Coordinates of C-alpha atoms (C1' of nucleotides) in Angstrom, one line a residue:
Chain T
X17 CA 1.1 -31.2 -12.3
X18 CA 4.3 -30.5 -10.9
X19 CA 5.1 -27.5 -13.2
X20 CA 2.1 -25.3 -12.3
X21 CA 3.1 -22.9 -14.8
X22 CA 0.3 -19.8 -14.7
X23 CA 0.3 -18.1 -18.1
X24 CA -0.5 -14.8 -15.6
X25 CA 2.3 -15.5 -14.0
X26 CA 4.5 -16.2 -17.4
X27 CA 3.2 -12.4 -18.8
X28 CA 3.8 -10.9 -15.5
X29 CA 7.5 -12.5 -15.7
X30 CA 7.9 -11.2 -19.2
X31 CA 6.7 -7.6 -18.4
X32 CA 9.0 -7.5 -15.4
X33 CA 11.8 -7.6 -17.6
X34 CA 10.4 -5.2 -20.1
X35 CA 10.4 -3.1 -17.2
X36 CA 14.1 -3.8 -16.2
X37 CA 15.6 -3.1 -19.1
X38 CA 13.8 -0.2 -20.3
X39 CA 14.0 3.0 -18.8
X40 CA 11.5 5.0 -16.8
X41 CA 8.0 6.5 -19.1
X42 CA 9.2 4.1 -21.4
X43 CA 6.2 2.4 -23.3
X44 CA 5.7 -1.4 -23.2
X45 CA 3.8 -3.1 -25.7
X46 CA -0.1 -2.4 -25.9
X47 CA -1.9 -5.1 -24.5
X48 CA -3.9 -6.8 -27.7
X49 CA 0.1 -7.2 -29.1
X50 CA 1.1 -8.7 -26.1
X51 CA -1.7 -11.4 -26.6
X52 CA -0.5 -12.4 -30.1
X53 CA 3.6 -12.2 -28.7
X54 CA 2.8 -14.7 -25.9
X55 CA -0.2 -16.3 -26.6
X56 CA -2.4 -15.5 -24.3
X57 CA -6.1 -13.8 -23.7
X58 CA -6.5 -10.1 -23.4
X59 CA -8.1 -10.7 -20.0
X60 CA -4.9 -12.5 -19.1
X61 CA -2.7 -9.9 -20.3
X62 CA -4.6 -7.5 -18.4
X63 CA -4.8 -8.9 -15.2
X64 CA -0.9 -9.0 -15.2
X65 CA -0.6 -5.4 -16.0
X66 CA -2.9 -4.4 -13.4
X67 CA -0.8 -6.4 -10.5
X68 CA 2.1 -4.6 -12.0
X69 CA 0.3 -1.0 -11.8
X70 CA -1.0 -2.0 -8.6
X71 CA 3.0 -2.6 -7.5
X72 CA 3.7 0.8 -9.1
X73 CA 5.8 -0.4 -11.6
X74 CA 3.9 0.4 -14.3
X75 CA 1.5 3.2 -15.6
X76 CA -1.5 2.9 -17.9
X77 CA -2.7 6.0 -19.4
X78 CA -6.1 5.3 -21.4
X79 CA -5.8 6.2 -25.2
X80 CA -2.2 6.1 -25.1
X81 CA -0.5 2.8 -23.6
X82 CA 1.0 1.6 -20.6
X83 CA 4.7 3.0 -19.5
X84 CA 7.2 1.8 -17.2
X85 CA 6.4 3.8 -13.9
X86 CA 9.0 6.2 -13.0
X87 CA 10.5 4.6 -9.4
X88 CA 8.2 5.1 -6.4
X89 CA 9.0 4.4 -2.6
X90 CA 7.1 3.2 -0.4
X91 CA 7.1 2.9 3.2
X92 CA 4.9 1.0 4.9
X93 CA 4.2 0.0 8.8
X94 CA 1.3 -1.7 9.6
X95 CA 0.4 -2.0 13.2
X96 CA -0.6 -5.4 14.5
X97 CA -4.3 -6.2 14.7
X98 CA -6.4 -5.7 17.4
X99 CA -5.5 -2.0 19.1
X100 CA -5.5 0.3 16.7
X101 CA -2.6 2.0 19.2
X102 CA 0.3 2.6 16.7
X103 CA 3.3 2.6 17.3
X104 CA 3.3 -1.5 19.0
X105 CA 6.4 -3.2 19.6
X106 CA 7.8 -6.9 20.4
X107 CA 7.3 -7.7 23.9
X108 CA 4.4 -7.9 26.7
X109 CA 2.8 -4.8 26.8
X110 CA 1.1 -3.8 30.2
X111 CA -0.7 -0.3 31.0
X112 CA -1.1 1.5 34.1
X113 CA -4.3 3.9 34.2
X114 CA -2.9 7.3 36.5
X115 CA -5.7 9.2 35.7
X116 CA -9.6 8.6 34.5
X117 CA -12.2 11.6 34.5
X118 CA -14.8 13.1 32.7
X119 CA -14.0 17.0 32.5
X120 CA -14.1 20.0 30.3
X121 CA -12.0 19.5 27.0
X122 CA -10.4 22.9 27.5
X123 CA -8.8 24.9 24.9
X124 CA -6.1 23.1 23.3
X125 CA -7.1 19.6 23.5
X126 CA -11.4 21.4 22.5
X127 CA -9.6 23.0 19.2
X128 CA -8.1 19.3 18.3
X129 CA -11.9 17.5 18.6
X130 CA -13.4 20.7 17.0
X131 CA -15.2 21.2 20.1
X132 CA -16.1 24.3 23.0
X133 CA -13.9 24.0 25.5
X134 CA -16.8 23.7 27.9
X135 CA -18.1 20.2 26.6
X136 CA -17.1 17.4 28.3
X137 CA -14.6 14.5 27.4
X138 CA -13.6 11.2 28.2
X139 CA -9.9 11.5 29.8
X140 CA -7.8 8.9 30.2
X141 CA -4.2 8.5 31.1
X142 CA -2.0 5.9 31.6
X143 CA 1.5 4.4 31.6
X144 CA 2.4 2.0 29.2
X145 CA 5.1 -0.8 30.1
X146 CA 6.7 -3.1 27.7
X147 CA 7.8 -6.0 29.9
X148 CA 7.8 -4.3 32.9
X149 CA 9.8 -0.8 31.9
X150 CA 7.6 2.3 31.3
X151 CA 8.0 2.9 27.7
X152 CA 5.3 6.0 26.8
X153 CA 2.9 8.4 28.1
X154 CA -0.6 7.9 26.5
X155 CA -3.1 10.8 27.2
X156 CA -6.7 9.7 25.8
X157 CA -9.3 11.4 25.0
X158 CA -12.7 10.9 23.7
X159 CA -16.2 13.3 23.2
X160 CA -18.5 12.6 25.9
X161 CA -20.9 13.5 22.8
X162 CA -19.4 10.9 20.8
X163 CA -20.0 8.3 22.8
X164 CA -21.8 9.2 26.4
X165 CA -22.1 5.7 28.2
X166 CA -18.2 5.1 27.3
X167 CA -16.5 3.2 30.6
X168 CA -13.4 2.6 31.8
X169 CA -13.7 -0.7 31.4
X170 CA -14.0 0.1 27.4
X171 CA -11.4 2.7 26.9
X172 CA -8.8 0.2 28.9
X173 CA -10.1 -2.6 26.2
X174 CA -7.3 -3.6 23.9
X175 CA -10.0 -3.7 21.4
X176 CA -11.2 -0.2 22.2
X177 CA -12.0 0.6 18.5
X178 CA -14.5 -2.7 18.6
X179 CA -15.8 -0.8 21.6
X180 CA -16.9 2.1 20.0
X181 CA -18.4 0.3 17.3
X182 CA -20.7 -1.4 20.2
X183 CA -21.6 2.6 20.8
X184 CA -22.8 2.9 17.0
X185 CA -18.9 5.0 16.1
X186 CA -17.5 3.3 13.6
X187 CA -14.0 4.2 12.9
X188 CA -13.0 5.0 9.8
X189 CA -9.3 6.5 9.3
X190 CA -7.0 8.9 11.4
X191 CA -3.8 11.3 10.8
X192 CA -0.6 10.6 12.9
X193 CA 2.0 13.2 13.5
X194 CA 5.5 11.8 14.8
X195 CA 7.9 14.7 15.9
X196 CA 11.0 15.0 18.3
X197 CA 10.9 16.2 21.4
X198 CA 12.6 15.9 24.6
X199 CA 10.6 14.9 27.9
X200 CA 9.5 17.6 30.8
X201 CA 10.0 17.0 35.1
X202 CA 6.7 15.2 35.1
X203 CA 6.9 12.6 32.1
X204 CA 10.6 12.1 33.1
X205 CA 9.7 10.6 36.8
X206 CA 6.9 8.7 35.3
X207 CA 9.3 7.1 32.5
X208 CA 12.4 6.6 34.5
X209 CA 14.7 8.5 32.4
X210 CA 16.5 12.6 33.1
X211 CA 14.7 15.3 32.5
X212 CA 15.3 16.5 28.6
X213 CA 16.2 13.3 27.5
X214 CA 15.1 12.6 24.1
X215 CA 11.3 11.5 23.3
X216 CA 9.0 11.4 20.1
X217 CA 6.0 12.9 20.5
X218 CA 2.9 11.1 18.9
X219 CA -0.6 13.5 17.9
X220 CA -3.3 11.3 16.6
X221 CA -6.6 12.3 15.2
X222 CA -9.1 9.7 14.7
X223 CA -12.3 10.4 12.5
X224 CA -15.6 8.4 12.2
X225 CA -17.9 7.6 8.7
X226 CA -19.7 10.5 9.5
X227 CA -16.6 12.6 9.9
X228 CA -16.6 13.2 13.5
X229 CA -13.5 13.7 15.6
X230 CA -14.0 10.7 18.0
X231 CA -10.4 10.4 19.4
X232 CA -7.5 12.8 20.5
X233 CA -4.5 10.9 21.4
X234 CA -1.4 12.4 22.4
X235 CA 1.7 9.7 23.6
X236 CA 5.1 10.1 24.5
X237 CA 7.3 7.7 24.1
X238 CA 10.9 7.2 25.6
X239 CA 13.5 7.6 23.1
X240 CA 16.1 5.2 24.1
X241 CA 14.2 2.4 23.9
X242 CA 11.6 3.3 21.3
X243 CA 12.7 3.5 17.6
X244 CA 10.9 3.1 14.5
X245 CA 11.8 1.2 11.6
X246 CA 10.2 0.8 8.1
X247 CA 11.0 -1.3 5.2
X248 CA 11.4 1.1 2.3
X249 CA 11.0 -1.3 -1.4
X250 CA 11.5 0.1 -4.4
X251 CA 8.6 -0.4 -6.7
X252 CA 7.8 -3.9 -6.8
X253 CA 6.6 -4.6 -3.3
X254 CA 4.4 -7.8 -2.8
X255 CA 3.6 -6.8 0.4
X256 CA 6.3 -4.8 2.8
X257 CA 6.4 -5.9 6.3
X258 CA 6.0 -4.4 9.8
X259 CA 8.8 -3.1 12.3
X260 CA 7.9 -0.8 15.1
X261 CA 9.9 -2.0 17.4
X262 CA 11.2 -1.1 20.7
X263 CA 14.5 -2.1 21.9
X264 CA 14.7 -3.8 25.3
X265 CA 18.1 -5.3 25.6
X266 CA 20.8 -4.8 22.9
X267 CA 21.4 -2.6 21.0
X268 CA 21.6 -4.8 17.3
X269 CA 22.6 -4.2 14.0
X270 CA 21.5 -0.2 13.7
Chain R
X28 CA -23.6 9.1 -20.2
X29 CA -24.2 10.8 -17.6
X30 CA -24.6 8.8 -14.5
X31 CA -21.4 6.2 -16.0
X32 CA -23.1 3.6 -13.2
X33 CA -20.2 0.7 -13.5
X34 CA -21.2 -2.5 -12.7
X35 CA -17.8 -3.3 -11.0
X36 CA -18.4 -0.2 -8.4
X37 CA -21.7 -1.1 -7.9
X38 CA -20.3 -4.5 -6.7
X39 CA -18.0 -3.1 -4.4
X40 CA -20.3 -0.9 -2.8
X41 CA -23.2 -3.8 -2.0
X42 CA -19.9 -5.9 -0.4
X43 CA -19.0 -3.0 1.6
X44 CA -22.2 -3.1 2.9
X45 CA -22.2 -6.6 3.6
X46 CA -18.5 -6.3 5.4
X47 CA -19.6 -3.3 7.5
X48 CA -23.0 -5.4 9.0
X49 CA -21.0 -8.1 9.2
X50 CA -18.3 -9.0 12.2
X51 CA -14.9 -10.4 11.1
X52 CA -15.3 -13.7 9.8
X53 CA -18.5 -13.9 8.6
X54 CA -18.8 -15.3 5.0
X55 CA -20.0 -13.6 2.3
X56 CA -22.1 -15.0 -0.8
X57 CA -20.4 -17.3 -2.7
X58 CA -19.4 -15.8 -5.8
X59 CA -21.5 -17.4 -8.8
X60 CA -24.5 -16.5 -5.7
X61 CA -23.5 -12.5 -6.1
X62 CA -23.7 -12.9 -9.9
X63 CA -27.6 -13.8 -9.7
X64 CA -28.4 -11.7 -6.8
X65 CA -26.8 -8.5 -9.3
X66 CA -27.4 -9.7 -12.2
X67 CA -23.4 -9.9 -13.3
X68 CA -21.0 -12.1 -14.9
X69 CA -18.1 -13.6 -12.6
X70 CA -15.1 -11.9 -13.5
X71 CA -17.2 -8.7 -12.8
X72 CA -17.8 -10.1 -9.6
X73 CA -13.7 -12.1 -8.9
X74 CA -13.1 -8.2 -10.2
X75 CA -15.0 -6.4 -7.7
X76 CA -14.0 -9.2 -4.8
X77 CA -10.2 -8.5 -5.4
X78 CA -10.1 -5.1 -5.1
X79 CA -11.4 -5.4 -1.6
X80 CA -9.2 -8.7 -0.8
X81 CA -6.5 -6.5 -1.7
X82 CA -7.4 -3.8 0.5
X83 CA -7.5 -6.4 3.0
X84 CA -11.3 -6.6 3.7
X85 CA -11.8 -9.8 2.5
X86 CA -10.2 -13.0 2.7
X87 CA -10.5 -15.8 -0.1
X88 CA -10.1 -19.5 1.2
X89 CA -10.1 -21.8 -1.8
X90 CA -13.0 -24.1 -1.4
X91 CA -14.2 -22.8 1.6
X92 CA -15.6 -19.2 0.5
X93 CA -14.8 -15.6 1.2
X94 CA -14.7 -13.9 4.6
X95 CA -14.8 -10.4 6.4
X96 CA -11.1 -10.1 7.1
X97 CA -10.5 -8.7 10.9
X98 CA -9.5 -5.1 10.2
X99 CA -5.8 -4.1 10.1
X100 CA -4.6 -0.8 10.1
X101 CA -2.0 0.1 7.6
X102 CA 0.1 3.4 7.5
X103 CA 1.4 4.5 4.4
X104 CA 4.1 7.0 4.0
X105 CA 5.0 7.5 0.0
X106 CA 8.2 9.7 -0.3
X107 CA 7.5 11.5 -3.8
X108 CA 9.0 10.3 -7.1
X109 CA 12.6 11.1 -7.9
X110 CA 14.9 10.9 -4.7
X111 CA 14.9 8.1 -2.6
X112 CA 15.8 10.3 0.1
X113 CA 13.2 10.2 2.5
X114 CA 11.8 11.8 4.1
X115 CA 10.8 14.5 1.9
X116 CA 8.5 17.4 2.3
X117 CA 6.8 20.2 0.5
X118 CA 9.3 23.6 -0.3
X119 CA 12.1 23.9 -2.0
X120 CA 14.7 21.5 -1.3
X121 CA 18.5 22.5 -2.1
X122 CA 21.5 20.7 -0.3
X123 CA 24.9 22.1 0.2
X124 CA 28.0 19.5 -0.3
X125 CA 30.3 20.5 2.9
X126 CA 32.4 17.6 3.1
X127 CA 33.4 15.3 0.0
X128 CA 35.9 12.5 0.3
X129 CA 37.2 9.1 -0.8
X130 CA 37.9 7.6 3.0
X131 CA 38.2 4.3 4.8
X132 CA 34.6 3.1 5.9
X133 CA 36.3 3.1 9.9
X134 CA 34.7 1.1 12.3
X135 CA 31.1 2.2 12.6
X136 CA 30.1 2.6 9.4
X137 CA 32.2 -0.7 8.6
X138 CA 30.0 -2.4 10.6
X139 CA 26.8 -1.4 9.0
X140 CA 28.1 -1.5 5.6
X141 CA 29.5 -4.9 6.5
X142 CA 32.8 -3.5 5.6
X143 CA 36.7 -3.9 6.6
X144 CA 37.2 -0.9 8.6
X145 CA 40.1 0.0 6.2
X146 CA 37.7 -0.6 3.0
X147 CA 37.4 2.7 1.3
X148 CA 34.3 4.1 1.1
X149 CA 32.9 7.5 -1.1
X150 CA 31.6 9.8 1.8
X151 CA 29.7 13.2 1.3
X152 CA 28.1 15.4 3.8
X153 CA 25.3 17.7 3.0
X154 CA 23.3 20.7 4.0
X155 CA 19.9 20.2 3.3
X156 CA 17.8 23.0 2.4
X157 CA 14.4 24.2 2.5
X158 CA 13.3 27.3 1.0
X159 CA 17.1 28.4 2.2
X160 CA 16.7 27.3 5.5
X161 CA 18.5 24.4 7.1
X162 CA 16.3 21.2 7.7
X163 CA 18.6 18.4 7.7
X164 CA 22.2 17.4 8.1
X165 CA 22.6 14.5 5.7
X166 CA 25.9 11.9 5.8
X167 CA 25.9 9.2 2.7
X168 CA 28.2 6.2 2.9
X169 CA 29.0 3.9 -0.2
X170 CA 31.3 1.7 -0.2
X171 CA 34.0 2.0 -3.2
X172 CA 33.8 -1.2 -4.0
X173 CA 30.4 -1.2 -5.4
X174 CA 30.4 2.0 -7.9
X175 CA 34.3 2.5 -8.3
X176 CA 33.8 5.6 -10.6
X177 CA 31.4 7.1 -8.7
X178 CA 31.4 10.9 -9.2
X179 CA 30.4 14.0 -6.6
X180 CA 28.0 14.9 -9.0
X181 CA 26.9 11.5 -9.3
X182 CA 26.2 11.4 -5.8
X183 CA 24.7 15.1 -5.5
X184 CA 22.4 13.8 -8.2
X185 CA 18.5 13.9 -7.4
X186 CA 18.7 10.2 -9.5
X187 CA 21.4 9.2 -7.5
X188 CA 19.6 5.6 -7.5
X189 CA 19.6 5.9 -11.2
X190 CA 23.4 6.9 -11.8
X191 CA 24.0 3.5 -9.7
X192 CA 21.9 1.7 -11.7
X193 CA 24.1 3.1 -14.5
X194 CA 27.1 1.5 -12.4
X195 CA 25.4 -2.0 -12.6
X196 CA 23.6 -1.2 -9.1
X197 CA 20.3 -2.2 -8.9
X198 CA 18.6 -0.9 -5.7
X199 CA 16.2 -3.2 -4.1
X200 CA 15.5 -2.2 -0.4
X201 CA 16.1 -0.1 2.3
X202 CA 15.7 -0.4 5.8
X203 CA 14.7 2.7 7.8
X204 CA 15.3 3.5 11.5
X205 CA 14.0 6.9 12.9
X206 CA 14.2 7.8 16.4
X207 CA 14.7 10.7 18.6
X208 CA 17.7 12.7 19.6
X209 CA 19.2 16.0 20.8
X210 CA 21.8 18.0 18.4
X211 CA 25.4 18.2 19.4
X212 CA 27.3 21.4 18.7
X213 CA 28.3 21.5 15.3
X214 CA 24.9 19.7 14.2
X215 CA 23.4 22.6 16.2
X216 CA 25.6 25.2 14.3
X217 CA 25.0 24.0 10.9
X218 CA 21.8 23.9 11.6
X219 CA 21.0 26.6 13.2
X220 CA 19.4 25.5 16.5
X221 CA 20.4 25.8 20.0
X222 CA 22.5 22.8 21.4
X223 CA 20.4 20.0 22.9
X224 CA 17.3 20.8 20.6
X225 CA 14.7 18.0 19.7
X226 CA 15.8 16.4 16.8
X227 CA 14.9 12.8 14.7
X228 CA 17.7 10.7 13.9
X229 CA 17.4 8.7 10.0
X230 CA 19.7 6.1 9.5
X231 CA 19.1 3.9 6.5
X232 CA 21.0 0.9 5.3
X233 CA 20.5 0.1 1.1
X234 CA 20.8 -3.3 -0.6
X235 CA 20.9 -4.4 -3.8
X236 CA 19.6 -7.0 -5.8
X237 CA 22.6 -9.3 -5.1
X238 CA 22.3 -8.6 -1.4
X239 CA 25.2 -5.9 -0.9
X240 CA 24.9 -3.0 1.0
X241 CA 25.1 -0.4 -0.8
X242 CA 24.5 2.5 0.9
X243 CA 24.6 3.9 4.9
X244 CA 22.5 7.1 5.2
X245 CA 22.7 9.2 8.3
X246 CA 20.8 11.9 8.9
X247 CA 19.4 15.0 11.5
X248 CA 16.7 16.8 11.0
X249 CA 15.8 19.5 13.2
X250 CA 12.8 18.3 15.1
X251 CA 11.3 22.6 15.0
X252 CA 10.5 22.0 11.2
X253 CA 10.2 18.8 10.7
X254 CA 7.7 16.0 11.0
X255 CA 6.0 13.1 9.9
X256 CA 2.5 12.8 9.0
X257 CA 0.8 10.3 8.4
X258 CA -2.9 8.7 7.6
X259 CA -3.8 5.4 9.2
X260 CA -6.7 4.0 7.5
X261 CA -8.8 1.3 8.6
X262 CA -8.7 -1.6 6.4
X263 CA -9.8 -0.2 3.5
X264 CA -7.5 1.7 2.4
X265 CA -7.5 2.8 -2.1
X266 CA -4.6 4.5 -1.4
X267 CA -2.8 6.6 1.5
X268 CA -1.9 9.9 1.0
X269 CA 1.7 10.9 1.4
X270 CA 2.4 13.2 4.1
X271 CA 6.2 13.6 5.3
X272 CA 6.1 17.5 5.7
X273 CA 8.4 20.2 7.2
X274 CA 6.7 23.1 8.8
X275 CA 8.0 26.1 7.5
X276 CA 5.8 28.7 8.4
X277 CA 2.3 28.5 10.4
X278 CA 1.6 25.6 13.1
X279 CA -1.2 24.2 11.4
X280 CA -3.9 22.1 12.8
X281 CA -1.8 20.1 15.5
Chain E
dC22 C1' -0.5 28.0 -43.6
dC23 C1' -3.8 26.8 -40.3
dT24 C1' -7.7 24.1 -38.8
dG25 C1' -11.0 20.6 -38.1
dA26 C1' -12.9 16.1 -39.0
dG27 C1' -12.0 11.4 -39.1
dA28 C1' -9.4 7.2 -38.7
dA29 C1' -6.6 4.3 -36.1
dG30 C1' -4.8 2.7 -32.0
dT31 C1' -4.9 2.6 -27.0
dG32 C1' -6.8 1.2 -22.5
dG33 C1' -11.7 0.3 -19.8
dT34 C1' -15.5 -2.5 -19.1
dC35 C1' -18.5 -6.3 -19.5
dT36 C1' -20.5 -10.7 -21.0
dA37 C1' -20.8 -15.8 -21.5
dT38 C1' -18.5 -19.9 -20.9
dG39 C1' -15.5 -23.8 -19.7
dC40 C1' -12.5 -26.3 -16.9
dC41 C1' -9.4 -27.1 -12.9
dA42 C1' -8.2 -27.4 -7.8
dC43 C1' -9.5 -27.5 -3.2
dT44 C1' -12.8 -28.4 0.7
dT45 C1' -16.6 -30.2 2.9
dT46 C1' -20.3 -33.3 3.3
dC47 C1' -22.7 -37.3 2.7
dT48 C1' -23.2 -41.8 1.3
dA49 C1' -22.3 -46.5 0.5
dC50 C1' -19.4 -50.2 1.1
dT51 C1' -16.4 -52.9 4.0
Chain F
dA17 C1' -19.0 -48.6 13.3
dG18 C1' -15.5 -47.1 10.5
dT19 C1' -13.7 -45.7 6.3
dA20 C1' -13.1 -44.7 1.5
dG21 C1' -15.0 -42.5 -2.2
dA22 C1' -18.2 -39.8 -4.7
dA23 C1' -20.7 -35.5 -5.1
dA24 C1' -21.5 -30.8 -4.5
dG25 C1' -20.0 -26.3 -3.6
dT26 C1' -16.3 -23.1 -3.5
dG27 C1' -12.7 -20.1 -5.5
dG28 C1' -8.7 -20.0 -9.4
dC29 C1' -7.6 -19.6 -14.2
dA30 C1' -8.3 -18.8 -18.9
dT31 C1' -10.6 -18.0 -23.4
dA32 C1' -13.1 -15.2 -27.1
dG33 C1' -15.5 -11.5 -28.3
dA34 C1' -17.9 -7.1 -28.2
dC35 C1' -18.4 -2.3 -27.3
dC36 C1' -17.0 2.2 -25.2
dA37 C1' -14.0 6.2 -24.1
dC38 C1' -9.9 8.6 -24.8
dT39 C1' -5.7 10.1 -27.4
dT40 C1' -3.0 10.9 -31.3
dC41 C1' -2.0 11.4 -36.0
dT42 C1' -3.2 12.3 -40.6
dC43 C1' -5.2 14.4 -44.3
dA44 C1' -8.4 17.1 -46.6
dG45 C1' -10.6 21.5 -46.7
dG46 C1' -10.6 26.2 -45.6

DNA sequence: CCTGAGAAGTGGTCTATGCCACTTTCTACT
DNA sequence: AGTAGAAAGTGGCATAGACCACTTCTCAGG
């Protein structure tokens, strides 16, 4: 068997260099010709396009053909599984709960949940440490509406999203906001660095299937030991990789 | 036509069904099983089954059977077409040249470029500009040695990626750092902002399809107009929406 | 000259079928 | 009892053909 040569894989080859050395919205062959040129079933032909229009690198426009796609970036970060608390970094994360209660929502964090500033919320919040050294300021908070039995126990829960599930909210997608910003008195004695030093502040929104806010998070992490960094691919990306990181100890390539 | 009921969707949605009553792990019908049970062919089926193994909701395991994946959260941020100057944001961009040279790389951008220090280098500097105000302070790096003839307006190009490829530079990757800082004086100047205001740090290092570095971006963007959205979804995911944006006017919903 | 109908070409979907490769299980032989 | 091998079940790959929906071009009719 050695060979293993998979006629999708041959077309897919073949079309990658249609696409190299044609320029962008240029047309490739339409799919029945590309069956008689190599030989191979329409189903064959097509399942090779679509990986390649799945990539990006190509466009298929129905009635008129399929065209090399003009360049795309993307940028991609996937946090690890489990906690669905982006941004995670390499080494042993720890957290330290300062603060638990159940209280009014208030005015700025009732207008985020889209609720009265008189109903109540789950608030949490708590240091987080990566190997020891404070590295952000989460502040949690959750609808007592959305999910009224919620304990401590379950928003400490690395798997705090299977938690909610157990309380019938299933989690469906949420909107980050990353921004500069430099750290006040308080956060600067809680993370160990001057007052003003520079921080990014993370906003996140978390919706349910039925559209509910069910989560209001609001971090700030340390910006001298917290960076991000994405793998940006041009077109053709089988799969771009991870790389929040947080730097502990030196200070590496960047 | 009306209704236009695919078979294919149809598919998708009855295994959506199955992976949301289903915990992680949990096989799902084998697929000749589906075909009877919905009264399909098997490559409607394989069809159906890949978009959501793609999407990372399912997990195929030759000869075993296919599985609820444990959900994943991915974060997608997709800089529009043309530039592959990220981050990018709605408005007008314009960008000012203020500094244009032929220098040596010197010792810290030799280092990232994996350069001599003496290596020459083409170097510009740029005002970026939205709707005429400042948003970013942008310094490109490549080194002479991989696009001898490269031109200002080469460089000041929206396709700058193209007018390398025209040099025999074909741009594979890109790795992205983005972290938080405070502007010095003349960043602060040029962009008009007080000293020490928030700001996000880029720096980006290009490489080619032969492995070279080929580019060293360094950038500052003011951190009062400027952010990064983004939408986390979870697991499945058809497609993330982009969402670098600059604030120019209201505050919007965060 | 303009316009509209039709033909031709494109991708979009689906069916029916065959064989291969891998994994697990059970059985029969040692 | 242990082990090798067959059998059954799974996903992986590929074929051939049919029909639909959309786009573009052409050509005949106004």
């Amino acid at each position: 068997m050695g060979e293993a040569i998979l006629k999708r894989e041959q077309v897919r080859d073949y079309l990658l260099e249609l696409i190299e050395t044609h320029p962008a919205g240029a047309p490739i062959p339409a799919e029945r010709v590309l069956c008689q040129q190599l030989s191979v079933s329409r189903p064959t032909v097509r399942s090779a396009v679509e990986e390649l229009v799945n990539t990006g690198l190509l466009v298929r426009q129905h009635g008129r053909g399929t065209f090399v796609a003009r360049a795309k970036i993307t940028q991609e970060m996937v946090s690890g599984p489990g906690s669905m608390s982006l941004p995670r970094a390499s080494g042993t994360w720890a957290s330290r709960v300062l603060e638990h209660a159940r209280i009014p929502a208030g005015a700025r964090v009732g207008r985020r949940l889209r609720l009265s500033p008189a109903a109540e919320i789950h608030y949490i919040a708590r240091l987080r440490l990566v190997d020891g050294e404070p590295m952000a300021l989460e502040h949690l908070h959750v609808p007592a509406a959305v999910a009224p039995s919620l304990t401590l126990h379950d928003m400490e829960s690395g798997d705090f999203y299977d938690r909610l599930r157990e309380h019938g909210v299933h989690v469906l997608e949420a909107v980050q906001s990353i921004e500069p910003t430099v750290v006040n008195e308080s956060e600067a004695s809680l993370l160990g660095v001057p007052v003003l030093a520079p921080a990014l502040l993370f906003e996140r929104l978390t919706t349910d299937a039925d559209g509910r806010q069910v989560e209001y998070v609001h971090s700030i992490y340390r910006g001298d030991r917290y960076r991000i960094m994405s793998r940006l691919t041009l077109g053709a990306s089988p799969r771009s990789t991870v790389d929040v990181q947080a730097r502990i100890g030196g200070s590496g390539p960047f």
